[in-house]
XYZ file of N, CA, C and O in Angstrom:
464
model
N -26.285 14.120 -8.819
C -26.587 13.837 -7.435
C -26.651 15.160 -6.691
O -25.662 15.863 -6.570
N -27.791 15.486 -6.179
C -27.954 16.775 -5.512
C -27.567 16.708 -4.048
O -26.963 17.631 -3.534
N -27.892 15.641 -3.347
C -27.508 15.497 -1.952
C -26.142 14.838 -1.900
O -26.017 13.650 -2.134
N -25.118 15.611 -1.569
C -23.758 15.097 -1.589
C -23.355 14.437 -0.286
O -22.290 13.855 -0.202
N -24.178 14.532 0.731
C -23.855 13.875 1.991
C -24.174 12.394 1.880
O -25.213 12.011 1.363
N -23.304 11.561 2.399
C -23.475 10.120 2.270
C -24.592 9.606 3.164
O -25.393 8.785 2.759
N -24.674 10.095 4.379
C -25.680 9.551 5.284
C -26.807 10.532 5.563
O -27.394 10.533 6.625
N -27.115 11.352 4.604
C -28.288 12.221 4.676
C -28.254 13.191 5.837
O -27.236 13.745 6.180
N -29.412 13.384 6.479
C -29.565 14.394 7.524
C -28.871 14.005 8.820
O -28.710 14.844 9.693
N -28.477 12.770 8.975
C -27.834 12.345 10.219
C -26.477 12.998 10.404
O -25.962 13.042 11.504
N -25.893 13.511 9.347
C -24.561 14.093 9.443
C -24.508 15.403 8.694
O -25.113 15.570 7.658
N -23.727 16.336 9.233
C -23.552 17.595 8.548
C -22.299 17.618 7.698
O -21.952 18.641 7.136
N -21.600 16.504 7.608
C -20.341 16.445 6.879
C -20.592 16.042 5.438
O -21.281 15.065 5.159
N -20.026 16.801 4.541
C -20.114 16.505 3.108
C -18.898 15.642 2.742
O -17.826 16.161 2.450
N -19.053 14.336 2.804
C -17.937 13.420 2.600
C -17.404 13.460 1.171
O -16.219 13.222 0.946
N -18.242 13.751 0.216
C -17.783 13.881 -1.168
C -16.844 15.078 -1.276
O -15.798 15.017 -1.909
N -17.217 16.174 -0.630
C -16.352 17.358 -0.630
C -15.028 17.060 0.072
O -13.974 17.520 -0.366
N -15.085 16.286 1.148
C -13.852 15.898 1.849
C -12.973 15.082 0.913
O -11.760 15.310 0.808
N -13.582 14.148 0.202
C -12.824 13.309 -0.724
C -12.199 14.138 -1.847
O -11.116 13.811 -2.334
N -12.838 15.204 -2.232
C -12.329 16.055 -3.303
C -11.397 17.155 -2.798
O -10.817 17.886 -3.596
N -11.220 17.245 -1.479
C -10.390 18.307 -0.904
C -8.908 18.046 -1.166
O -8.468 16.908 -1.365
N -8.131 19.122 -1.143
C -6.682 19.019 -1.389
C -5.971 18.134 -0.363
O -5.138 17.304 -0.746
N -6.270 18.249 0.949
C -5.572 17.374 1.910
C -5.859 15.883 1.684
O -4.956 15.049 1.794
N -7.100 15.564 1.349
C -7.435 14.157 1.115
C -6.770 13.643 -0.160
O -6.233 12.533 -0.186
N -6.780 14.467 -1.213
C -6.120 14.069 -2.463
C -4.616 13.885 -2.239
O -4.013 12.966 -2.780
N -4.019 14.740 -1.425
C -2.590 14.604 -1.113
C -2.325 13.312 -0.342
O -1.348 12.614 -0.594
N -3.209 12.992 0.577
C -3.079 11.748 1.337
C -3.157 10.539 0.404
O -2.347 9.608 0.504
N -4.110 10.552 -0.518
C -4.228 9.456 -1.496
C -2.988 9.394 -2.393
O -2.496 8.314 -2.705
N -2.480 10.556 -2.805
C -1.302 10.592 -3.664
C -0.098 9.989 -2.941
O 0.647 9.198 -3.508
N 0.081 10.341 -1.683
C 1.197 9.791 -0.906
C 1.075 8.277 -0.748
O 2.060 7.558 -0.863
N -0.126 7.821 -0.454
C -0.339 6.383 -0.277
C -0.050 5.646 -1.572
O 0.658 4.644 -1.594
N -0.574 6.154 -2.666
C -0.373 5.505 -3.962
C 1.075 5.594 -4.427
O 1.545 4.706 -5.142
N 1.788 6.652 -4.039
C 3.184 6.784 -4.452
C 4.056 5.710 -3.822
O 5.139 5.422 -4.315
N 3.598 5.110 -2.748
C 4.315 3.974 -2.158
C 3.765 2.655 -2.678
O 4.521 1.781 -3.093
N 2.456 2.515 -2.668
C 1.824 1.227 -2.964
C 2.042 0.787 -4.411
O 2.428 -0.364 -4.661
N 1.808 1.665 -5.369
C 1.913 1.253 -6.766
C 3.325 0.840 -7.167
O 3.510 -0.244 -7.733
N 4.363 1.631 -6.866
C 5.715 1.167 -7.223
C 6.111 -0.124 -6.512
O 6.749 -0.999 -7.109
N 5.724 -0.263 -5.242
C 6.057 -1.495 -4.518
C 5.325 -2.694 -5.109
O 5.888 -3.783 -5.219
N 4.072 -2.498 -5.487
C 3.317 -3.591 -6.096
C 3.947 -4.005 -7.422
O 4.106 -5.207 -7.696
N 4.335 -3.040 -8.229
C 4.978 -3.346 -9.511
C 6.300 -4.063 -9.275
O 6.593 -5.091 -9.910
N 7.111 -3.548 -8.358
C 8.414 -4.172 -8.076
C 8.233 -5.606 -7.589
O 8.942 -6.517 -8.039
N 7.278 -5.824 -6.687
C 7.070 -7.168 -6.178
C 6.563 -8.101 -7.273
O 7.005 -9.249 -7.369
N 5.642 -7.627 -8.102
C 5.123 -8.481 -9.171
C 6.216 -8.834 -10.179
O 6.278 -9.979 -10.654
N 7.067 -7.870 -10.496
C 8.193 -8.167 -11.399
C 9.080 -9.240 -10.770
O 9.447 -10.217 -11.418
N 9.433 -9.058 -9.506
C 10.259 -10.035 -8.786
C 9.584 -11.404 -8.768
O 10.222 -12.433 -9.011
N 8.295 -11.449 -8.509
C 7.560 -12.711 -8.470
C 7.550 -13.381 -9.841
O 7.820 -14.586 -9.951
N 7.254 -12.614 -10.905
C 7.200 -13.212 -12.236
C 8.575 -13.638 -12.730
O 8.687 -14.631 -13.454
N 9.610 -12.930 -12.339
C 10.972 -13.381 -12.669
C 11.219 -14.742 -12.025
O 11.744 -15.661 -12.670
N 10.821 -14.876 -10.781
C 10.971 -16.153 -10.078
C 10.197 -17.267 -10.794
O 10.741 -18.345 -11.049
N 8.950 -17.000 -11.135
C 8.125 -18.005 -11.812
C 8.711 -18.349 -13.182
O 8.805 -19.526 -13.559
N 9.104 -17.324 -13.941
C 9.665 -17.573 -15.274
C 10.987 -18.326 -15.205
O 11.234 -19.227 -16.017
N 11.833 -17.979 -14.254
C 13.079 -18.728 -14.090
C 12.796 -20.179 -13.717
O 13.478 -21.090 -14.196
N 11.800 -20.387 -12.863
C 11.435 -21.752 -12.482
C 10.964 -22.553 -13.692
O 11.247 -23.750 -13.798
N 10.268 -21.887 -14.601
C 9.728 -22.574 -15.770
C 10.733 -22.731 -16.897
O 10.769 -23.768 -17.557
N 11.518 -21.680 -17.140
C 12.357 -21.663 -18.335
C 13.854 -21.774 -18.068
O 14.640 -21.858 -19.030
N 14.257 -21.755 -16.815
C 15.674 -21.918 -16.489
C 15.838 -22.894 -15.322
O 16.436 -22.566 -14.293
N 15.316 -24.108 -15.487
C 15.372 -25.062 -14.373
C 16.802 -25.435 -13.974
O 17.060 -25.693 -12.795
N 17.715 -25.428 -14.943
C 19.101 -25.755 -14.592
C 19.702 -24.686 -13.679
O 20.422 -24.999 -12.728
N 19.398 -23.432 -13.989
C 19.884 -22.348 -13.138
C 19.275 -22.448 -11.740
O 19.970 -22.319 -10.737
N 17.972 -22.683 -11.689
C 17.293 -22.747 -10.395
C 17.721 -23.962 -9.583
O 17.610 -23.959 -8.358
N 18.226 -24.999 -10.260
C 18.652 -26.222 -9.574
C 20.103 -26.157 -9.101
O 20.570 -27.076 -8.421
N 20.805 -25.099 -9.437
C 22.203 -24.981 -8.996
C 22.247 -24.931 -7.470
O 21.482 -24.229 -6.833
N 23.180 -25.673 -6.950
C 23.316 -25.712 -5.491
C 24.120 -24.509 -5.005
O 25.156 -24.179 -5.556
N 23.589 -23.885 -3.974
C 24.283 -22.761 -3.352
C 25.228 -23.311 -2.291
O 26.406 -22.983 -2.270
N 24.689 -24.140 -1.421
C 25.484 -24.909 -0.459
C 24.628 -26.063 0.040
O 23.424 -25.920 0.227
N 25.236 -27.210 0.174
C 24.504 -28.404 0.591
C 23.350 -28.693 -0.354
O 23.504 -28.706 -1.574
N 22.181 -28.909 0.222
C 20.988 -29.196 -0.573
C 20.199 -27.925 -0.916
O 19.116 -28.008 -1.485
N 20.738 -26.777 -0.588
C 20.061 -25.505 -0.838
C 20.352 -25.059 -2.265
O 21.500 -24.900 -2.651
N 19.280 -24.838 -3.044
C 19.426 -24.441 -4.441
C 19.070 -22.967 -4.626
O 18.470 -22.342 -3.748
N 19.417 -22.443 -5.790
C 19.065 -21.067 -6.135
C 17.547 -20.899 -6.077
O 17.036 -19.900 -5.557
N 16.799 -21.880 -6.591
C 15.343 -21.817 -6.579
C 14.782 -21.723 -5.168
O 13.843 -20.965 -4.913
N 15.356 -22.487 -4.248
C 14.902 -22.440 -2.855
C 15.211 -21.082 -2.232
O 14.364 -20.494 -1.547
N 16.392 -20.564 -2.505
C 16.762 -19.242 -1.986
C 15.813 -18.177 -2.540
O 15.318 -17.322 -1.797
N 15.541 -18.222 -3.849
C 14.614 -17.253 -4.447
C 13.203 -17.426 -3.890
O 12.503 -16.446 -3.650
N 12.774 -18.658 -3.703
C 11.437 -18.909 -3.148
C 11.299 -18.367 -1.736
O 10.300 -17.719 -1.406
N 12.293 -18.613 -0.914
C 12.265 -18.055 0.441
C 12.397 -16.536 0.405
O 11.853 -15.835 1.257
N 13.100 -16.043 -0.606
C 13.221 -14.598 -0.786
C 11.878 -13.930 -1.022
O 11.700 -12.751 -0.694
N 10.925 -14.663 -1.586
C 9.585 -14.118 -1.775
C 8.952 -13.774 -0.417
O 8.324 -12.730 -0.273
N 9.146 -14.659 0.552
C 8.603 -14.400 1.890
C 9.316 -13.223 2.540
O 8.682 -12.354 3.135
N 10.631 -13.209 2.430
C 11.409 -12.109 3.001
C 10.980 -10.782 2.388
O 10.800 -9.783 3.092
N 10.810 -10.770 1.067
C 10.389 -9.552 0.373
C 9.015 -9.096 0.858
O 8.790 -7.893 1.077
N 8.103 -10.025 1.040
C 6.756 -9.687 1.511
C 6.820 -9.019 2.880
O 6.187 -7.981 3.107
N 7.590 -9.602 3.788
C 7.710 -9.015 5.124
C 8.414 -7.658 5.067
O 8.029 -6.726 5.772
N 9.438 -7.529 4.240
C 10.165 -6.258 4.124
C 9.255 -5.159 3.582
O 9.278 -4.020 4.080
N 8.462 -5.487 2.565
C 7.538 -4.487 2.015
C 6.500 -4.095 3.063
O 6.173 -2.917 3.212
N 6.000 -5.073 3.806
C 5.017 -4.782 4.849
C 5.612 -3.870 5.915
O 4.990 -2.866 6.310
N 6.804 -4.181 6.376
C 7.442 -3.343 7.393
C 7.749 -1.952 6.835
O 7.585 -0.951 7.535
N 8.171 -1.901 5.580
C 8.429 -0.610 4.949
C 7.167 0.223 4.839
O 7.193 1.436 5.077
N 6.055 -0.421 4.491
C 4.796 0.311 4.378
C 4.335 0.821 5.740
O 3.860 1.955 5.857
N 4.464 0.005 6.760
C 4.054 0.440 8.103
C 4.876 1.653 8.528
O 4.324 2.640 9.038
N 6.177 1.610 8.305
C 7.029 2.745 8.661
C 6.646 3.978 7.839
O 6.553 5.091 8.375
N 6.413 3.785 6.548
C 6.017 4.888 5.670
C 4.683 5.481 6.116
O 4.525 6.694 6.192
N 3.723 4.616 6.402
C 2.398 5.084 6.825
C 2.487 5.839 8.149
O 1.862 6.893 8.308
N 3.261 5.323 9.083
C 3.407 6.003 10.371
C 4.006 7.399 10.201
O 3.616 8.336 10.885
N 4.959 7.518 9.286
C 5.686 8.772 9.105
C 4.968 9.741 8.167
O 4.921 10.933 8.436
N 4.394 9.233 7.056
C 3.907 10.114 5.992
C 2.387 10.137 5.819
O 1.868 11.088 5.260
N 1.691 9.098 6.265
C 0.240 9.033 6.042
C -0.570 9.318 7.301
O -1.557 10.059 7.252
N -0.175 8.715 8.394
C -0.981 8.823 9.617
C -1.146 10.248 10.126
O -2.245 10.604 10.571
N -0.115 11.102 10.093
C -0.345 12.476 10.569
C -1.431 13.201 9.765
O -2.294 13.860 10.358
N -1.416 13.076 8.460
C -2.438 13.713 7.628
C -3.806 13.100 7.838
O -4.821 13.813 7.886
N -3.862 11.778 7.991
C -5.145 11.105 8.237
C -5.708 11.509 9.596
O -6.918 11.725 9.730
N -4.842 11.637 10.570
C -5.276 12.059 11.906
C -5.838 13.480 11.861
O -6.878 13.766 12.464
N -5.180 14.348 11.133
C -5.661 15.721 11.016
C -7.030 15.772 10.329
O -7.937 16.469 10.784
N -7.192 15.002 9.249
C -8.495 14.950 8.573
C -9.578 14.399 9.492
O -10.692 14.915 9.533
N -9.241 13.355 10.240
C -10.210 12.761 11.157
C -10.639 13.771 12.210
O -11.835 13.914 12.507
N -9.679 14.499 12.771
C -10.015 15.503 13.777
C -10.916 16.596 13.201
O -11.864 17.038 13.855
N -10.628 17.021 11.978
C -11.467 18.032 11.339
C -12.886 17.518 11.112
O -13.860 18.242 11.330
N -12.998 16.270 10.693
C -14.330 15.682 10.484
C -15.085 15.549 11.802
O -16.296 15.791 11.861
N -14.386 15.146 12.853
C -15.044 15.025 14.154
C -15.505 16.375 14.666
O -16.584 16.498 15.239
N -14.691 17.421 14.456
C -15.103 18.775 14.846
C -16.347 19.186 14.063
O -17.278 19.778 14.609
N -16.352 18.895 12.763
C -17.508 19.242 11.931
C -18.749 18.488 12.392
O -19.843 19.039 12.432
N -18.588 17.227 12.768
C -19.716 16.427 13.261
C -20.259 17.037 14.551
O -21.471 17.164 14.713
N -19.364 17.390 15.472
C -19.807 17.974 16.746
C -20.459 19.333 16.536
O -21.413 19.680 17.209
N -19.932 20.087 15.582
C -20.471 21.419 15.314
C -21.869 21.392 14.728
O -22.662 22.287 14.943
N -22.198 20.350 13.998
C -23.513 20.242 13.343
C -24.532 19.558 14.223
O -25.701 19.608 13.972
N -24.059 18.858 15.251
C -24.980 18.089 16.102
C -25.748 18.951 17.050
O -25.484 20.044 17.346
């Protein structure tokens, strides 16, 4: 591919070069360093829940208090975990991703204005 600009002559920014730049790669690395481990942890937790439901019904049917069972607590825990991961990601992104993304955006906007 000889023309590395995504939108041709309309822009002076080489987006492929931006994607290959060290700041962008660092931003992707930071994002993935949170997302991949959290995704693996959540999937393990989810499959443990599903497997226990399938292969340990007596354990899942144990009453914790009243009509509340271990299975119900674990099932509701799936929702709690989802919200906790979401809140954790938002906090992580605000602290570790957004400053770098903002800096890249400003640099791209300067480059756009400079070429226009």
